[in-house]
Short mmCIF file of C-alpha atoms in Angstrom, two decimals:
data_model
loop_
_atom_site.label_atom_id
_atom_site.label_comp_id
_atom_site.label_asym_id
_atom_site.label_seq_id
_atom_site.Cartn_x
_atom_site.Cartn_y
_atom_site.Cartn_z
CA MET A 1 -0.01 -0.01 -0.04
CA ALA A 2 1.39 3.40 -0.89
CA GLY A 3 2.57 5.60 2.04
CA LYS A 4 0.68 8.70 2.89
CA PRO A 5 1.76 11.92 1.29
CA LYS A 6 4.29 13.76 3.46
CA LEU A 7 4.26 17.51 3.63
CA HIS A 8 7.47 19.44 4.39
CA TYR A 9 6.95 23.02 5.60
CA PHE A 10 6.97 25.09 8.73
CA ASN A 11 4.10 24.87 11.17
CA ALA A 12 1.99 27.59 9.56
CA ARG A 13 -0.33 28.16 6.63
CA GLY A 14 1.99 29.92 4.19
CA ARG A 15 2.15 28.42 0.72
CA MET A 16 1.31 24.93 1.97
CA GLU A 17 -2.24 25.61 3.17
CA PRO A 18 -3.98 25.31 -0.24
CA ILE A 19 -2.27 21.92 -0.62
CA ARG A 20 -3.60 20.87 2.82
CA TRP A 21 -7.09 22.01 1.85
CA LEU A 22 -7.00 20.02 -1.45
CA LEU A 23 -5.75 16.83 0.10
CA ALA A 24 -8.30 17.18 2.95
CA ALA A 25 -11.12 17.79 0.47
CA ALA A 26 -10.09 14.67 -1.46
CA GLY A 27 -10.26 12.71 1.78
CA VAL A 28 -6.45 11.94 1.64
CA GLU A 29 -4.69 11.49 4.97
CA PHE A 30 -1.22 13.02 5.07
CA GLU A 31 1.77 13.45 7.34
CA GLU A 32 3.58 16.61 8.06
CA GLN A 33 7.24 17.19 8.89
CA PHE A 34 7.60 20.67 10.28
CA LEU A 35 10.72 22.77 9.80
CA GLU A 36 11.56 24.32 13.16
CA SER A 37 14.98 25.81 12.58
CA ALA A 38 17.28 27.08 9.83
CA GLU A 39 19.24 23.83 10.32
CA ASP A 40 16.11 21.77 9.41
CA LEU A 41 15.88 23.67 6.07
CA GLU A 42 19.63 23.37 5.46
CA LYS A 43 19.46 19.55 5.99
CA LEU A 44 16.59 19.21 3.48
CA LYS A 45 18.67 21.29 0.97
CA ASN A 46 21.88 19.35 1.62
CA ASP A 47 20.10 16.04 1.28
CA GLY A 48 19.03 17.16 -2.24
CA TYR A 49 15.35 17.03 -1.50
CA LEU A 50 14.44 20.51 -2.68
CA MET A 51 14.80 20.95 -6.44
CA PHE A 52 14.99 24.76 -6.28
CA GLN A 53 16.09 24.97 -2.67
CA GLN A 54 12.57 25.95 -1.61
CA VAL A 55 9.59 24.58 0.21
CA PRO A 56 6.76 23.62 0.01
CA MET A 57 7.86 20.09 -0.80
CA VAL A 58 5.51 17.11 -0.83
CA GLU A 59 6.64 13.50 -0.96
CA ILE A 60 3.99 11.62 -2.88
CA ASP A 61 3.94 8.54 -5.12
CA GLY A 62 7.73 8.13 -4.88
CA MET A 63 8.36 11.72 -5.92
CA LYS A 64 9.67 14.77 -4.08
CA LEU A 65 7.39 17.57 -5.59
CA VAL A 66 8.16 21.20 -5.30
CA GLN A 67 6.46 24.41 -6.59
CA SER A 68 2.98 24.80 -5.09
CA ARG A 69 1.23 25.00 -8.46
CA ALA A 70 2.85 21.78 -9.72
CA ILE A 71 1.85 20.03 -6.51
CA LEU A 72 -1.75 21.34 -6.62
CA ASN A 73 -2.05 20.33 -10.32
CA TYR A 74 -0.86 16.84 -9.55
CA ILE A 75 -3.16 16.27 -6.58
CA ALA A 76 -6.19 17.76 -8.44
CA SER A 77 -5.58 15.51 -11.44
CA LYS A 78 -4.96 12.40 -9.33
CA TYR A 79 -8.15 12.82 -7.35
CA ASP A 80 -10.29 13.91 -10.22
CA LEU A 81 -10.76 17.49 -9.11
CA TYR A 82 -9.55 19.09 -12.35
CA GLY A 83 -12.51 18.99 -14.80
CA LYS A 84 -13.28 16.42 -17.47
CA ASP A 85 -11.23 17.82 -20.39
CA ILE A 86 -8.70 20.47 -21.30
CA LYS A 87 -11.31 23.18 -21.81
CA GLU A 88 -12.70 22.65 -18.32
CA ARG A 89 -9.16 22.61 -17.03
CA ALA A 90 -8.50 25.95 -18.75
CA LEU A 91 -11.49 27.49 -16.99
CA ILE A 92 -10.37 25.97 -13.64
CA ASP A 93 -6.91 27.28 -14.16
CA MET A 94 -8.12 30.75 -15.06
CA TYR A 95 -10.27 30.92 -11.93
CA THR A 96 -7.61 29.49 -9.60
CA GLU A 97 -4.89 31.76 -10.96
CA GLY A 98 -7.09 34.74 -10.21
CA MET A 99 -7.71 33.36 -6.71
CA ALA A 100 -3.95 32.92 -6.30
CA ASP A 101 -3.35 36.60 -7.11
CA LEU A 102 -5.68 37.77 -4.36
CA TYR A 103 -4.48 34.99 -1.94
CA GLU A 104 -0.85 36.24 -2.45
CA MET A 105 -1.72 39.72 -1.47
CA ILE A 106 -3.28 38.58 1.83
CA LEU A 107 -0.53 35.99 2.40
CA LEU A 108 2.19 38.63 2.24
CA LEU A 109 0.39 41.14 4.50
CA PRO A 110 2.06 40.04 7.74
CA LEU A 111 5.48 40.65 6.11
CA CYS A 112 4.92 44.26 4.97
CA ARG A 113 6.29 47.26 6.84
CA PRO A 114 3.85 48.68 9.51
CA GLU A 115 3.56 52.01 7.74
CA GLU A 116 2.46 50.27 4.55
CA LYS A 117 -0.08 47.95 6.14
CA ASP A 118 -3.14 50.15 5.96
CA THR A 119 -2.60 51.02 2.33
CA LYS A 120 -2.20 47.37 1.47
CA ILE A 121 -5.31 46.37 3.38
CA ALA A 122 -7.27 48.99 1.57
CA LEU A 123 -5.94 47.68 -1.74
CA ILE A 124 -6.97 44.17 -0.91
CA GLN A 125 -10.42 45.28 0.05
CA GLU A 126 -10.79 47.28 -3.14
CA LYS A 127 -9.68 44.43 -5.35
CA THR A 128 -11.76 41.85 -3.52
CA LYS A 129 -14.97 43.95 -3.86
CA ASN A 130 -14.39 45.26 -7.41
CA ARG A 131 -12.36 42.62 -9.17
CA TYR A 132 -12.37 39.22 -7.70
CA PHE A 133 -15.58 38.59 -5.91
CA PRO A 134 -17.67 40.07 -8.80
CA ALA A 135 -15.82 37.78 -11.26
CA PHE A 136 -16.66 34.55 -9.35
CA GLU A 137 -20.22 35.68 -8.47
CA LYS A 138 -20.72 36.29 -12.22
CA VAL A 139 -19.43 32.82 -13.06
CA LEU A 140 -21.87 31.17 -10.61
CA LYS A 141 -24.71 33.38 -11.81
CA SER A 142 -24.03 32.58 -15.48
CA HIS A 143 -24.82 28.88 -15.10
CA GLU A 144 -26.65 28.76 -11.79
CA GLN A 145 -25.03 25.41 -10.91
CA ASP A 146 -23.73 24.36 -7.56
CA TYR A 147 -20.04 24.29 -8.70
CA LEU A 148 -17.83 26.67 -10.63
CA VAL A 149 -17.05 24.36 -13.50
CA GLY A 150 -18.78 21.56 -15.27
CA ASN A 151 -21.45 21.11 -12.58
CA LYS A 152 -19.06 19.01 -10.59
CA LEU A 153 -16.82 19.64 -7.56
CA SER A 154 -13.31 20.70 -8.58
CA ARG A 155 -10.23 22.32 -7.06
CA ALA A 156 -11.71 25.64 -8.13
CA ASP A 157 -14.55 25.34 -5.57
CA ILE A 158 -12.25 24.20 -2.83
CA GLN A 159 -9.68 26.88 -3.47
CA LEU A 160 -12.37 29.60 -3.73
CA VAL A 161 -13.87 28.57 -0.44
CA GLU A 162 -10.46 28.61 1.21
CA LEU A 163 -10.02 32.14 -0.18
CA LEU A 164 -13.43 33.16 1.13
CA TYR A 165 -12.46 32.10 4.68
CA PHE A 166 -9.11 33.87 4.30
CA VAL A 167 -10.84 37.14 3.19
CA GLU A 168 -13.37 36.76 5.97
CA GLU A 169 -10.63 36.72 8.59
CA LEU A 170 -9.45 40.05 7.19
CA ASP A 171 -12.81 41.72 6.62
CA PRO A 172 -16.05 39.75 7.13
CA SER A 173 -18.15 42.55 5.42
CA LEU A 174 -16.54 42.02 1.99
CA ILE A 175 -18.68 38.99 1.07
CA SER A 176 -22.02 40.68 2.05
CA SER A 177 -23.07 41.69 -1.43
CA PHE A 178 -22.26 38.35 -3.01
CA PRO A 179 -25.10 35.94 -2.26
CA LEU A 180 -23.93 33.15 -4.63
CA LEU A 181 -20.43 33.18 -3.02
CA GLN A 182 -22.05 32.96 0.41
CA ALA A 183 -24.12 30.01 -0.74
CA LEU A 184 -21.08 28.26 -2.26
CA LYS A 185 -19.15 28.76 0.94
CA THR A 186 -21.95 27.11 2.99
CA ARG A 187 -22.45 24.31 0.50
CA ILE A 188 -18.70 23.35 0.14
CA SER A 189 -18.17 23.70 3.82
CA ASN A 190 -20.79 21.07 4.38
CA LEU A 191 -19.06 18.46 2.23
CA PRO A 192 -18.12 15.73 4.71
CA THR A 193 -14.38 15.86 4.14
CA LEU A 194 -14.22 19.65 4.40
CA LYS A 195 -16.63 19.78 7.32
CA LYS A 196 -14.11 17.57 9.12
CA PHE A 197 -11.18 19.72 8.08
CA LEU A 198 -12.88 22.81 9.37
CA GLN A 199 -13.26 21.39 12.82
CA PRO A 200 -10.69 21.78 15.64
CA GLY A 201 -8.05 19.11 15.74
CA SER A 202 -7.67 18.88 11.93
CA PRO A 203 -4.35 19.64 10.03
CA ARG A 204 -5.79 23.07 9.15
CA LYS A 205 -3.44 25.81 10.41
CA PRO A 206 -4.52 28.89 12.39
CA PRO A 207 -4.21 32.41 11.03
CA THR A 208 -0.65 33.73 10.91
CA ASN A 209 0.46 35.79 13.86
CA ALA A 210 3.59 37.70 14.75
CA LYS A 211 5.17 34.62 16.30
CA SER A 212 4.70 32.69 13.04
CA VAL A 213 6.36 35.50 11.17
CA GLU A 214 9.38 35.53 13.52
CA GLU A 215 9.72 31.77 13.19
CA ALA A 216 9.61 32.05 9.37
CA ARG A 217 12.26 34.81 9.41
CA LYS A 218 14.56 32.56 11.51
CA ILE A 219 14.04 29.50 9.32
CA PHE A 220 14.18 31.17 5.95
CA LYS A 221 16.62 33.95 6.98
CA PHE A 222 14.92 37.09 5.68
CA MET B 1 -11.49 25.64 -40.32
CA ALA B 2 -10.65 26.93 -36.83
CA ALA B 3 -9.86 30.62 -36.49
CA LYS B 4 -6.29 31.54 -35.58
CA PRO B 5 -5.70 32.30 -31.92
CA LYS B 6 -5.74 35.99 -31.25
CA LEU B 7 -3.58 37.63 -28.64
CA TYR B 8 -4.41 40.91 -26.88
CA TYR B 9 -1.47 42.64 -25.20
CA PHE B 10 1.07 45.45 -25.53
CA HIS B 11 3.59 45.47 -28.32
CA GLY B 12 6.30 43.90 -26.16
CA ARG B 13 7.29 40.80 -24.31
CA GLY B 14 5.82 41.05 -20.81
CA ARG B 15 3.62 38.18 -19.80
CA MET B 16 2.61 37.35 -23.27
CA GLU B 17 6.03 36.28 -24.59
CA SER B 18 5.97 32.78 -23.20
CA ILE B 19 2.62 32.27 -24.94
CA ARG B 20 4.07 33.49 -28.29
CA TRP B 21 6.92 31.04 -27.91
CA LEU B 22 4.58 28.13 -27.29
CA LEU B 23 2.41 28.93 -30.30
CA ALA B 24 5.40 29.48 -32.46
CA ALA B 25 6.99 26.17 -31.38
CA ALA B 26 3.77 24.37 -32.29
CA GLY B 27 3.88 26.00 -35.73
CA VAL B 28 0.53 27.69 -35.11
CA GLU B 29 -0.09 31.06 -36.77
CA PHE B 30 -1.62 33.65 -34.56
CA GLU B 31 -3.00 37.20 -34.78
CA GLU B 32 -2.19 39.99 -32.38
CA GLU B 33 -4.13 43.11 -31.30
CA PHE B 34 -1.76 45.53 -29.64
CA LEU B 35 -3.03 47.77 -26.83
CA GLU B 36 -1.75 51.29 -27.48
CA THR B 37 -4.14 53.43 -25.38
CA ARG B 38 -5.92 53.40 -22.10
CA GLU B 39 -9.24 53.61 -24.01
CA GLN B 40 -8.54 50.40 -25.85
CA TYR B 41 -7.77 48.67 -22.58
CA GLU B 42 -10.95 50.00 -20.93
CA LYS B 43 -13.00 48.91 -23.88
CA LEU B 44 -11.83 45.33 -23.43
CA GLN B 45 -12.68 45.57 -19.75
CA LYS B 46 -16.16 47.01 -20.44
CA ASP B 47 -16.90 44.37 -23.13
CA GLY B 48 -16.44 41.72 -20.47
CA CYS B 49 -13.52 40.04 -22.22
CA LEU B 50 -11.19 40.17 -19.26
CA LEU B 51 -12.40 37.93 -16.32
CA PHE B 52 -10.21 39.88 -13.81
CA GLY B 53 -9.82 43.06 -15.86
CA GLN B 54 -6.34 42.09 -16.90
CA VAL B 55 -4.28 41.04 -19.95
CA PRO B 56 -2.85 38.79 -21.38
CA LEU B 57 -5.99 37.73 -23.13
CA VAL B 58 -5.97 34.96 -25.77
CA GLU B 59 -9.06 34.20 -27.80
CA VAL B 60 -8.73 30.53 -28.71
CA ASP B 61 -11.15 27.73 -29.52
CA GLY B 62 -14.17 29.89 -28.58
CA MET B 63 -12.80 30.88 -25.21
CA MET B 64 -11.62 34.26 -23.91
CA LEU B 65 -8.75 32.98 -21.76
CA THR B 66 -6.86 35.12 -19.29
CA GLN B 67 -4.20 34.29 -16.68
CA THR B 68 -0.91 33.46 -18.24
CA ARG B 69 -0.49 30.00 -16.74
CA ALA B 70 -4.03 28.95 -17.64
CA ILE B 71 -3.37 29.90 -21.22
CA LEU B 72 0.08 28.22 -21.30
CA SER B 73 -1.24 25.00 -19.76
CA TYR B 74 -4.14 24.89 -22.23
CA LEU B 75 -1.85 25.33 -25.23
CA ALA B 76 0.72 22.92 -23.95
CA ALA B 77 -1.91 20.22 -23.58
CA LYS B 78 -3.59 21.08 -26.88
CA PHE B 79 -0.20 20.83 -28.79
CA ASN B 80 1.01 17.70 -27.04
CA PHE B 81 3.77 19.53 -25.24
CA TYR B 82 2.65 18.39 -21.75
CA GLY B 83 4.12 14.92 -21.46
CA LYS B 84 2.48 11.56 -21.85
CA ASP B 85 1.07 11.00 -18.38
CA LEU B 86 0.53 12.68 -14.97
CA LYS B 87 4.08 11.93 -13.73
CA GLU B 88 5.68 13.56 -16.80
CA ARG B 89 3.27 16.48 -16.51
CA VAL B 90 4.17 17.18 -12.89
CA ARG B 91 7.88 17.27 -13.81
CA ILE B 92 7.13 19.66 -16.63
CA ASP B 93 5.05 21.80 -14.24
CA MET B 94 7.97 21.89 -11.64
CA TYR B 95 10.45 22.96 -14.36
CA VAL B 96 8.30 25.60 -16.00
CA ASP B 97 7.30 27.10 -12.66
CA GLY B 98 11.01 27.41 -11.84
CA THR B 99 11.81 29.13 -15.16
CA LEU B 100 8.61 31.33 -14.98
CA ASP B 101 9.78 32.54 -11.55
CA LEU B 102 13.15 33.49 -13.04
CA MET B 103 11.63 35.16 -16.09
CA ALA B 104 9.11 37.08 -13.95
CA MET B 105 11.95 38.76 -12.09
CA ILE B 106 13.46 39.91 -15.43
CA MET B 107 10.10 41.12 -16.68
CA LEU B 108 9.42 43.29 -13.58
CA ALA B 109 12.89 44.84 -13.48
CA PRO B 110 12.32 47.65 -16.08
CA PHE B 111 9.44 48.88 -14.02
CA GLN B 112 11.41 49.28 -10.84
CA ARG B 113 13.39 52.23 -9.63
CA PRO B 114 16.98 52.28 -10.85
CA GLU B 115 18.54 51.02 -7.55
CA GLU B 116 15.96 48.26 -7.21
CA LYS B 117 16.38 47.37 -10.86
CA GLN B 118 20.14 46.85 -10.52
CA GLU B 119 19.57 44.66 -7.48
CA THR B 120 16.93 42.59 -9.21
CA LEU B 121 19.06 41.96 -12.32
CA ALA B 122 22.04 41.00 -10.18
CA SER B 123 19.82 38.63 -8.29
CA VAL B 124 18.54 37.11 -11.51
CA ILE B 125 22.12 36.24 -12.72
CA GLN B 126 23.02 34.91 -9.28
CA LYS B 127 19.87 32.73 -9.06
CA ALA B 128 20.24 31.54 -12.62
CA LYS B 129 23.83 30.37 -11.97
CA ALA B 130 23.30 29.05 -8.42
CA ARG B 131 19.69 27.82 -8.28
CA TYR B 132 18.15 27.22 -11.67
CA PHE B 133 20.77 26.33 -14.31
CA PRO B 134 22.50 23.72 -12.11
CA VAL B 135 19.23 21.88 -11.75
CA PHE B 136 18.63 21.65 -15.45
CA GLU B 137 22.26 20.80 -16.22
CA LYS B 138 21.95 17.94 -13.76
CA ILE B 139 18.66 16.76 -15.24
CA LEU B 140 20.19 16.62 -18.71
CA LYS B 141 23.30 14.90 -17.34
CA ASP B 142 21.36 12.27 -15.37
CA HIS B 143 19.28 10.97 -18.30
CA GLY B 144 21.60 11.94 -21.17
CA GLU B 145 18.61 12.63 -23.40
CA ASP B 146 18.01 15.49 -25.76
CA PHE B 147 15.01 16.91 -24.03
CA LEU B 148 14.18 17.70 -20.40
CA VAL B 149 11.30 15.34 -19.94
CA GLY B 150 10.34 11.99 -21.42
CA ASN B 151 12.83 12.01 -24.28
CA LYS B 152 10.36 14.20 -26.21
CA PHE B 153 10.14 17.97 -26.99
CA SER B 154 7.85 19.60 -24.45
CA TRP B 155 6.77 22.94 -22.90
CA ALA B 156 9.67 22.58 -20.47
CA ASP B 157 12.24 22.71 -23.33
CA ILE B 158 10.59 25.71 -24.94
CA GLN B 159 10.43 27.64 -21.74
CA MET B 160 14.01 26.65 -20.82
CA LEU B 161 15.33 28.06 -24.12
CA GLU B 162 13.32 31.26 -23.64
CA ALA B 163 14.76 31.71 -20.15
CA ILE B 164 18.35 31.01 -21.28
CA LEU B 165 18.11 33.61 -24.02
CA MET B 166 16.60 36.20 -21.67
CA VAL B 167 19.34 35.70 -19.07
CA GLU B 168 22.03 35.80 -21.75
CA GLU B 169 20.78 39.23 -22.82
CA LEU B 170 21.72 40.37 -19.29
CA ASN B 171 25.02 38.44 -19.11
CA ALA B 172 26.37 36.87 -22.25
CA SER B 173 28.60 34.32 -20.44
CA VAL B 174 26.04 32.94 -18.04
CA LEU B 175 26.16 29.47 -19.58
CA SER B 176 29.95 29.20 -19.37
CA ASP B 177 29.80 26.54 -16.62
CA PHE B 178 26.97 24.57 -18.13
CA PRO B 179 28.06 22.65 -21.21
CA LEU B 180 24.94 20.50 -21.44
CA LEU B 181 22.71 23.56 -21.43
CA LYS B 182 24.84 25.23 -24.09
CA ALA B 183 24.32 22.12 -26.31
CA PHE B 184 20.66 22.09 -25.39
CA LYS B 185 20.35 25.75 -26.40
CA THR B 186 21.83 25.00 -29.81
CA ARG B 187 19.71 21.86 -30.37
CA ILE B 188 16.41 23.48 -29.42
CA SER B 189 17.13 26.61 -31.37
CA ASN B 190 17.54 24.44 -34.46
CA ILE B 191 14.11 22.91 -34.31
CA PRO B 192 12.54 24.31 -37.49
CA THR B 193 9.63 26.16 -35.90
CA ILE B 194 11.82 27.60 -33.20
CA LYS B 195 14.51 28.50 -35.69
CA LYS B 196 11.87 30.42 -37.71
CA PHE B 197 10.70 32.19 -34.58
CA LEU B 198 14.29 33.29 -33.75
CA GLN B 199 14.72 34.96 -37.12
CA PRO B 200 14.00 38.66 -37.74
CA GLY B 201 10.48 39.39 -38.93
CA SER B 202 8.85 36.77 -36.61
CA GLN B 203 6.35 37.74 -33.93
CA ARG B 204 9.06 37.48 -31.23
CA LYS B 205 9.19 40.74 -29.40
CA PRO B 206 12.36 42.82 -28.56
CA PRO B 207 13.47 43.40 -24.91
CA PRO B 208 11.57 46.34 -23.26
CA ASP B 209 12.86 49.88 -23.81
CA ALA B 210 11.90 53.10 -22.12
CA HIS B 211 9.04 53.72 -24.57
CA TYR B 212 7.50 50.33 -23.68
CA VAL B 213 7.81 50.96 -19.96
CA ASP B 214 6.09 54.37 -20.37
CA LEU B 215 3.31 52.89 -22.53
CA VAL B 216 2.49 50.10 -20.13
CA SER B 217 2.70 52.34 -17.08
CA ASN B 218 0.29 54.78 -18.71
CA ILE B 219 -2.24 52.22 -19.83
CA LEU B 220 -2.20 50.23 -16.62
CA GLN B 221 -1.93 53.42 -14.58
CA PHE B 222 0.75 52.63 -12.12
#
């Protein structure tokens, strides 16, 4: 029997969290090896485990995968969460790439200088309300189906709902004028595998705090 | 007969260039509409062609595709440049994500302030020589084949050549310690469709100049 996938990262959301969500949604149990010091990262590098000297890295099916997109693409394909053909995949990719752009802005917020923080938050709020949420609301409205693509659960739904929770932690009011997004969030959150993941005690990581940022600075030396 | 793909972007490399390379490598003719004014850009947005209000936009097979990676993945799959199975595809994804990271740094440099720009370009050369090129040199050495993945020409090879040429424009001797990459560069450049794309008069775009930077800054208003 194949071993469980093993995730190598530090004990925080960062760039590994979408991977945790996707595996969890697919009902796949996984192990995690947490980097706790700069030496832990050096060891992974020296052992030749990190193709471009970076994490996330996921050991799966005999491979050591790096680059979060490559990892997400692989998991999505393997667990049939990537549409039924290349045209559906193109739509899924277009949507998830847009999500990744917004996600990245929120992800990097804890790392910005204090004097820049308010400006960055305002920018995130503006883009969420005027660019990203309207786009996804429009997609759902256009076909009135339960899922973003092909009337079937895909990574696009899972990744969008993760993003909705992420945005909600920043500003819960932003979703208020998007009824279809709210309905999607409820619906996807109630899928048995995700319902379990959203409960305490799951591998889901808590919001990033100052302590996490300090730990990351120590491990990744920035 | 299918219409030719149509590319909407500025008259320069930017985020569209990798898409031009892929189409050219596949021997597919394409049309281009160049954005020259803010009004043209706003019209595209108002007409609902841009899901997230952004270019690149590629009209292909009845879809209005945006998000560079979504477009590239679709075209790679369509033209059989994406490996023969999931395991080959994940390797291609890892390699192209690495090279896209490197090229993104080069692409953003002209838009930075002079001091930042110098730092970025120095970092590109350093990363190319220490992080990226050694990986691909080793891949070629380990399997001794002509192409990066699966002994067959793929998206990974096209992107690798594009990245090599871009870095060489910054530092002509950057391949001096990488004999296999040098041979790879010659070999891939001689593939008939690529050879044609590398000749004057093709749709390949020149490196950005001050005029291009001004044009893009004005149209995108930053």
